[in-house]
Amino acid sequence: MYKRNKVVALLLSISLLLYVFIPFPIAFAGSDYVTVNKTVNPDSIFVDEEAEVVLSVQGSPPVNVIVPNDVILIIDKSFSMNPAHEPNKGEDKIQNAKDAAKGFVDLMDMSKHRAGVVDFSSINAINSFDLTTDAASIKAHIDTIDANGGTATGDAIYKAMELLEAKRPEAQPVIVLLTDGSATLPKDGPVSAYDYAKQAAAEAKEQGIVFYTIALLNVDEDPDTSAPNLLLQEMATTAQHHHFVLGSIGLVEIYNRIVEEIGRASAYDVTLTDIVSPEFEIVPDSYIDNIPKPTVEGNKLTWNFQELKDEELTFTYRIRHKDGQQVGNLPVSSGSNINYLDYTDARVNQEIEAPSVTVKHYPPDIIDLSSDSSGVDGGDILTIYGEYFRPGLTVNFGDIEAVIDAFIGATEVRVVVPSGQQGDITITLTNDDGQFDTAAFNYFADPVINKIEPAAGLITGGTEVRIDGQYFMQDAQVKFGEQQAKSVIVSSDGTFITATTPEVPAPIVVDVHVINPDGTNIMAEKGFSYELPPGPEITLINPNEGEIGGGEIVFIDGTNFTADGTVYFGEKQGVNYYRVNNTRIRITSPVADVAGPVDVKVVNADGQFAVVRDGFLYTEPVLPPGPAPEITLITPNEGEMAGGETIVIEGSNFTSTGEVYFGDKKGTVYYCYNDSKIQVRNPAADVAGPVDVKVVNADEQFAVAQNGFLYTEASVPSGPEITLIDPNEGEIGGGEIVFIDGANFTTSGAVYFGEKQGVNYYRVNPTRIRITSPAVDKAGPVDVKVVDADGQSAVVQDGFLYKEPPGTAPEITLIDPNEGEIGGGEIVFIDG
């Protein structure tokens, strides 16, 4: 670990001067240059599931703080960098690398930093240039580099480390490594060239050297599988310290970006520690894609990297719950912190808040029951099959807890069925953690009939019967013979049923069935007898006479009347039969052919009947005349000869079937609001002038309003008028939208500009028209004329000015071809 004592001294001196001369507080280095956010996803898992933990480390370097750096540029000059190498396909990788490296040197602030070079290929062809502030000499050395030989990446790194032994005490050591291929040398060492290079990079980082890597890949190379790219990813200080380019494109920009970062960092010598809570274990290899990879010891992960810049580093790993450990809402970590040096060399330690994850056992899942029903007495052994059953579970049948006969395991448990109430209930299996599942179960019992009362009723149905017994279920069905009973009500305790008998066509003895919703049933053989009701009797007919036109409402009193009977007046059936109750009928008398007495017969639905001889007298009608109508007001009282006007007439004694005459012509569409108001449409008249208005009622009584309505000649509409044309000018090509204001415009008129009709005529309202000007042959003023649908018109002399379009007049230089047949259709090109 190197110290930046000189930098600290310089910063303190500057701060002291600022404190003396500037009258406001100065913010010194603090612990807010690094923030760490830790999350877990998902935040709820079952015991055998995994969750991903994400540590997001964000750096925010202080403004205007540049730490001196001593930088070694390692440049690959192996044969694969030579333009003669076939995979390069003509690309001059070495020249591109040299140019980019010299650009890097040009951008470095040599008043603060120093740079050196290691160019390498084979082990015996590694050259170097010591750290210096002389940019020209560095670039001169870079110009001497030629590409040939193997790739001794590890030895190049060790050479760079050797040069950095001469770094300044206050300077941060940095290596920027560029290569286009995997390490190939040494070939005969104790480890592979790949691992040897990784080992060298690891030792450099352990010595506090910041390590940048740049992979120079071929244009068609896949960076996700490229061996050199994967190697350099592992070498870099962090994922943000690694870059790659395809075919040198963007290489200069990468070097520029790195040089901009040189000397700026949020933190140095960073250690990120995360200790996973003992209820969890780290999923092996779930962290191997992290750059850098953490060291893992038991439940502890540690990431070490030399510096954090203005960047976000994301480290991830997965955890899973340990078998047998407690469940619930558990913190992911038992201790997490990040430790680093800030730019003043102050050691900062930040604790990281640990998120929690809820770990749950799987809820029990009932898959099947050995039986889904039992008798109400219980006592059966029921086997419940499923998943995720736990020792200590309970099983309830409704509100009653069952005795556990045997806990077989996570997929099977046997219980003793307790006694219960008849019907559907819910079995609830609850694990020791409170999670549960349910299944439907049914207690059954065969119903019992003890008594049916009454045991007989009329064939017309409607007898309310009580059936006493046991184990009747709600929604039970009752059948009398083969027919369903009506209005079946089961008592809450299931000991009796009230049912209404259905109708049957004839007297019969039937079985009575009770059928529960679960299919259990009982039959009382010959449990109910259907009997005929007594026949009807007539005691009074009121009124007992009416006109032969019928329509008289008659009440017939007596006994034993049925709801769907009939009444006859002589041979004719009465209308609108209605049984008020079984002792009264309301009926409307039918029309009779002649006046005189007729028999009245009441016939019940079962065919039984009663007759009163000469029970109703038909009489001739007596029609007294009604009052004559009167006319008090006619609105409107005049209209054009064409007629069709809606006229309202007010007065008194109007009838709904009357007629209205205008002179000797009958009005149409007669409508009577009430006896004091009617509406009619007047007919067309032959001549103009006043006419009498006569209202005639259905009984031919009438009222006349002398000269009550005046027919007038048809009015002649006024012609259009123009008051404004806006705009009043436009180009000869037409297309100008023009508004014409005035009066008496019609919806189907036309507008003319000179001799040409305007386009898209639209009447906005009676005082405005919108029109599009037509094209004309030449510029100049034209008259504007508006023509109405009836041919009337208005003209404004020179109302619109046509102008030539702006620009040079066209010229014609060639017409090709310049002749063709008189039938036309020739395609002609005109140049000009």
Short mmCIF file of C-alpha atoms in Angstrom, two decimals, residues 448-636:
data_model
loop_
_atom_site.label_atom_id
_atom_site.label_comp_id
_atom_site.label_asym_id
_atom_site.label_seq_id
_atom_site.Cartn_x
_atom_site.Cartn_y
_atom_site.Cartn_z
CA VAL A 448 -87.04 -40.69 7.81
CA ILE A 449 -90.78 -39.94 7.38
CA ASN A 450 -92.87 -40.33 10.57
CA LYS A 451 -96.14 -38.61 9.60
CA ILE A 452 -97.87 -36.80 6.67
CA GLU A 453 -100.63 -34.37 7.60
CA PRO A 454 -103.10 -33.87 6.02
CA ALA A 455 -102.93 -37.11 4.06
CA ALA A 456 -105.54 -36.03 1.48
CA GLY A 457 -106.30 -32.96 -0.65
CA LEU A 458 -108.03 -31.70 -3.77
CA ILE A 459 -106.94 -32.66 -7.28
CA THR A 460 -106.56 -28.93 -7.98
CA GLY A 461 -103.47 -28.95 -5.75
CA GLY A 462 -102.52 -26.17 -3.39
CA THR A 463 -102.89 -28.25 -0.22
CA GLU A 464 -100.20 -27.36 2.32
CA VAL A 465 -98.83 -30.64 3.70
CA ARG A 466 -96.49 -31.10 6.70
CA ILE A 467 -94.12 -34.07 6.60
CA ASP A 468 -92.60 -34.93 9.99
CA GLY A 469 -89.42 -37.00 10.31
CA GLN A 470 -85.61 -36.68 10.51
CA TYR A 471 -82.54 -35.81 8.42
CA PHE A 472 -84.33 -33.60 5.96
CA MET A 473 -81.77 -31.32 4.25
CA GLN A 474 -82.18 -27.76 3.04
CA ASP A 475 -83.11 -27.70 -0.69
CA ALA A 476 -84.63 -31.17 -0.41
CA GLN A 477 -87.16 -32.08 -3.12
CA VAL A 478 -90.67 -33.45 -2.42
CA LYS A 479 -92.65 -35.36 -5.03
CA PHE A 480 -96.28 -36.41 -4.90
CA GLY A 481 -96.29 -39.33 -7.28
CA GLU A 482 -94.18 -38.18 -10.23
CA GLN A 483 -94.84 -34.46 -9.78
CA GLN A 484 -92.71 -31.98 -7.89
CA ALA A 485 -94.29 -30.27 -4.92
CA LYS A 486 -94.46 -26.48 -4.86
CA SER A 487 -93.08 -24.18 -2.15
CA VAL A 488 -90.96 -26.75 -0.30
CA ILE A 489 -89.66 -25.38 3.04
CA VAL A 490 -87.38 -27.46 5.30
CA SER A 491 -87.16 -26.63 8.99
CA SER A 492 -83.77 -25.43 10.25
CA ASP A 493 -83.29 -28.60 12.34
CA GLY A 494 -84.34 -30.89 9.47
CA THR A 495 -87.25 -32.51 11.39
CA PHE A 496 -90.15 -31.45 9.18
CA ILE A 497 -91.00 -30.19 5.69
CA THR A 498 -93.85 -28.00 4.55
CA ALA A 499 -94.82 -28.62 0.90
CA THR A 500 -97.69 -27.54 -1.34
CA THR A 501 -99.29 -30.26 -3.45
CA PRO A 502 -99.23 -29.95 -7.25
CA GLU A 503 -102.36 -30.37 -9.40
CA VAL A 504 -103.39 -33.76 -10.84
CA PRO A 505 -105.97 -34.46 -13.57
CA ALA A 506 -108.12 -36.95 -11.61
CA PRO A 507 -108.53 -38.48 -8.13
CA ILE A 508 -105.58 -40.76 -7.27
CA VAL A 509 -103.53 -42.13 -4.35
CA VAL A 510 -99.79 -41.38 -4.74
CA ASP A 511 -96.48 -42.18 -3.04
CA VAL A 512 -94.70 -39.29 -1.30
CA HIS A 513 -90.93 -38.99 -1.95
CA VAL A 514 -88.38 -36.86 -0.06
CA ILE A 515 -85.05 -36.55 -1.92
CA ASN A 516 -82.09 -34.81 -0.23
CA PRO A 517 -79.53 -32.86 -2.28
CA ASP A 518 -76.88 -35.50 -1.49
CA GLY A 519 -79.05 -38.20 -3.10
CA THR A 520 -80.34 -39.83 0.08
CA ASN A 521 -84.13 -40.34 -0.08
CA ILE A 522 -87.21 -41.89 1.51
CA MET A 523 -90.62 -42.90 0.12
CA ALA A 524 -93.94 -43.08 1.97
CA GLU A 525 -95.96 -45.58 -0.05
CA LYS A 526 -99.51 -44.31 -0.87
CA GLY A 527 -98.83 -41.42 1.45
CA PHE A 528 -101.32 -38.95 -0.07
CA SER A 529 -104.82 -39.13 -1.63
CA TYR A 530 -106.09 -36.67 -4.24
CA GLU A 531 -109.90 -36.03 -4.13
CA LEU A 532 -112.40 -34.08 -6.22
CA PRO A 533 -113.50 -30.73 -4.78
CA PRO A 534 -117.27 -30.06 -4.27
CA GLY A 535 -119.05 -28.49 -7.26
CA PRO A 536 -119.87 -24.77 -7.56
CA GLU A 537 -123.06 -23.11 -6.19
CA ILE A 538 -124.56 -19.74 -7.24
CA THR A 539 -126.35 -17.59 -4.65
CA LEU A 540 -126.36 -14.10 -6.26
CA ILE A 541 -125.84 -12.42 -9.66
CA ASN A 542 -125.25 -8.64 -9.42
CA PRO A 543 -126.20 -6.81 -11.55
CA ASN A 544 -128.53 -9.29 -13.20
CA GLU A 545 -129.20 -7.27 -16.36
CA GLY A 546 -127.29 -5.27 -18.99
CA GLU A 547 -127.41 -4.03 -22.58
CA ILE A 548 -127.12 -6.42 -25.50
CA GLY A 549 -123.82 -4.74 -26.48
CA GLY A 550 -122.21 -6.52 -23.51
CA GLY A 551 -119.39 -5.05 -21.43
CA GLU A 552 -121.31 -5.12 -18.15
CA ILE A 553 -119.14 -6.09 -15.14
CA VAL A 554 -121.06 -8.76 -13.21
CA PHE A 555 -120.24 -10.24 -9.76
CA ILE A 556 -121.41 -13.83 -9.10
CA ASP A 557 -121.47 -14.92 -5.45
CA GLY A 558 -121.65 -18.52 -4.25
CA THR A 559 -119.19 -21.27 -3.21
CA ASN A 560 -116.51 -23.60 -4.59
CA PHE A 561 -115.46 -21.42 -7.52
CA THR A 562 -112.08 -22.33 -9.13
CA ALA A 563 -109.41 -19.98 -10.45
CA ASP A 564 -109.63 -21.15 -14.06
CA GLY A 565 -113.34 -21.74 -14.52
CA THR A 566 -115.71 -20.23 -17.11
CA VAL A 567 -119.08 -18.43 -17.07
CA TYR A 568 -121.69 -18.67 -19.80
CA PHE A 569 -124.47 -16.17 -20.54
CA GLY A 570 -126.80 -18.37 -22.51
CA GLU A 571 -124.61 -19.99 -25.17
CA LYS A 572 -121.97 -17.27 -25.09
CA GLN A 573 -118.90 -17.32 -22.83
CA GLY A 574 -118.32 -14.35 -20.56
CA VAL A 575 -115.15 -12.26 -20.89
CA ASN A 576 -112.28 -11.57 -18.42
CA TYR A 577 -113.08 -14.34 -15.95
CA TYR A 578 -111.54 -13.53 -12.56
CA ARG A 579 -112.01 -15.48 -9.34
CA VAL A 580 -111.87 -12.96 -6.52
CA ASN A 581 -111.95 -15.90 -4.10
CA ASN A 582 -113.74 -19.23 -3.96
CA THR A 583 -117.02 -17.47 -3.13
CA ARG A 584 -116.99 -14.66 -5.72
CA ILE A 585 -116.35 -14.36 -9.49
CA ARG A 586 -116.02 -11.16 -11.52
CA ILE A 587 -117.01 -11.51 -15.21
CA THR A 588 -117.79 -9.21 -18.14
CA SER A 589 -121.01 -9.96 -20.04
CA PRO A 590 -120.55 -10.91 -23.70
CA VAL A 591 -122.48 -9.33 -26.61
CA ALA A 592 -125.95 -10.82 -27.13
CA ASP A 593 -127.83 -11.18 -30.38
CA VAL A 594 -131.22 -10.15 -29.00
CA ALA A 595 -132.65 -8.69 -25.86
CA GLY A 596 -134.15 -11.05 -23.28
CA PRO A 597 -133.34 -13.34 -20.34
CA VAL A 598 -130.55 -15.99 -20.56
CA ASP A 599 -129.30 -18.75 -18.24
CA VAL A 600 -126.08 -18.09 -16.28
CA LYS A 601 -123.79 -21.14 -15.88
CA VAL A 602 -120.56 -21.34 -13.86
CA VAL A 603 -118.27 -24.23 -14.93
CA ASN A 604 -115.27 -25.22 -12.73
CA ALA A 605 -111.99 -26.53 -14.16
CA ASP A 606 -112.94 -30.11 -13.25
CA GLY A 607 -116.14 -29.81 -15.30
CA GLN A 608 -118.56 -29.47 -12.37
CA PHE A 609 -121.05 -26.61 -12.85
CA ALA A 610 -124.01 -24.67 -11.49
CA VAL A 611 -126.84 -22.96 -13.47
CA VAL A 612 -129.31 -20.16 -12.69
CA ARG A 613 -132.21 -20.23 -15.13
CA ASP A 614 -132.95 -16.79 -16.73
CA GLY A 615 -130.28 -15.45 -14.37
CA PHE A 616 -129.39 -12.39 -16.60
CA LEU A 617 -131.62 -10.04 -18.66
CA TYR A 618 -130.24 -8.44 -21.85
CA THR A 619 -131.84 -5.05 -22.66
CA GLU A 620 -131.78 -2.67 -25.64
CA PRO A 621 -129.25 0.21 -25.29
CA VAL A 622 -130.37 3.74 -24.44
CA LEU A 623 -127.93 6.33 -25.80
CA PRO A 624 -128.61 9.90 -24.54
CA PRO A 625 -126.94 12.58 -26.65
CA GLY A 626 -123.74 14.12 -25.27
CA PRO A 627 -123.07 17.87 -24.99
CA ALA A 628 -122.17 19.75 -28.18
CA PRO A 629 -118.50 20.77 -28.65
CA GLU A 630 -117.35 24.40 -28.34
CA ILE A 631 -114.38 26.17 -29.98
CA THR A 632 -112.58 28.89 -28.01
CA LEU A 633 -109.09 29.14 -29.64
CA ILE A 634 -107.35 28.07 -32.90
CA THR A 635 -103.51 28.17 -32.94
CA PRO A 636 -102.17 29.16 -35.42
#
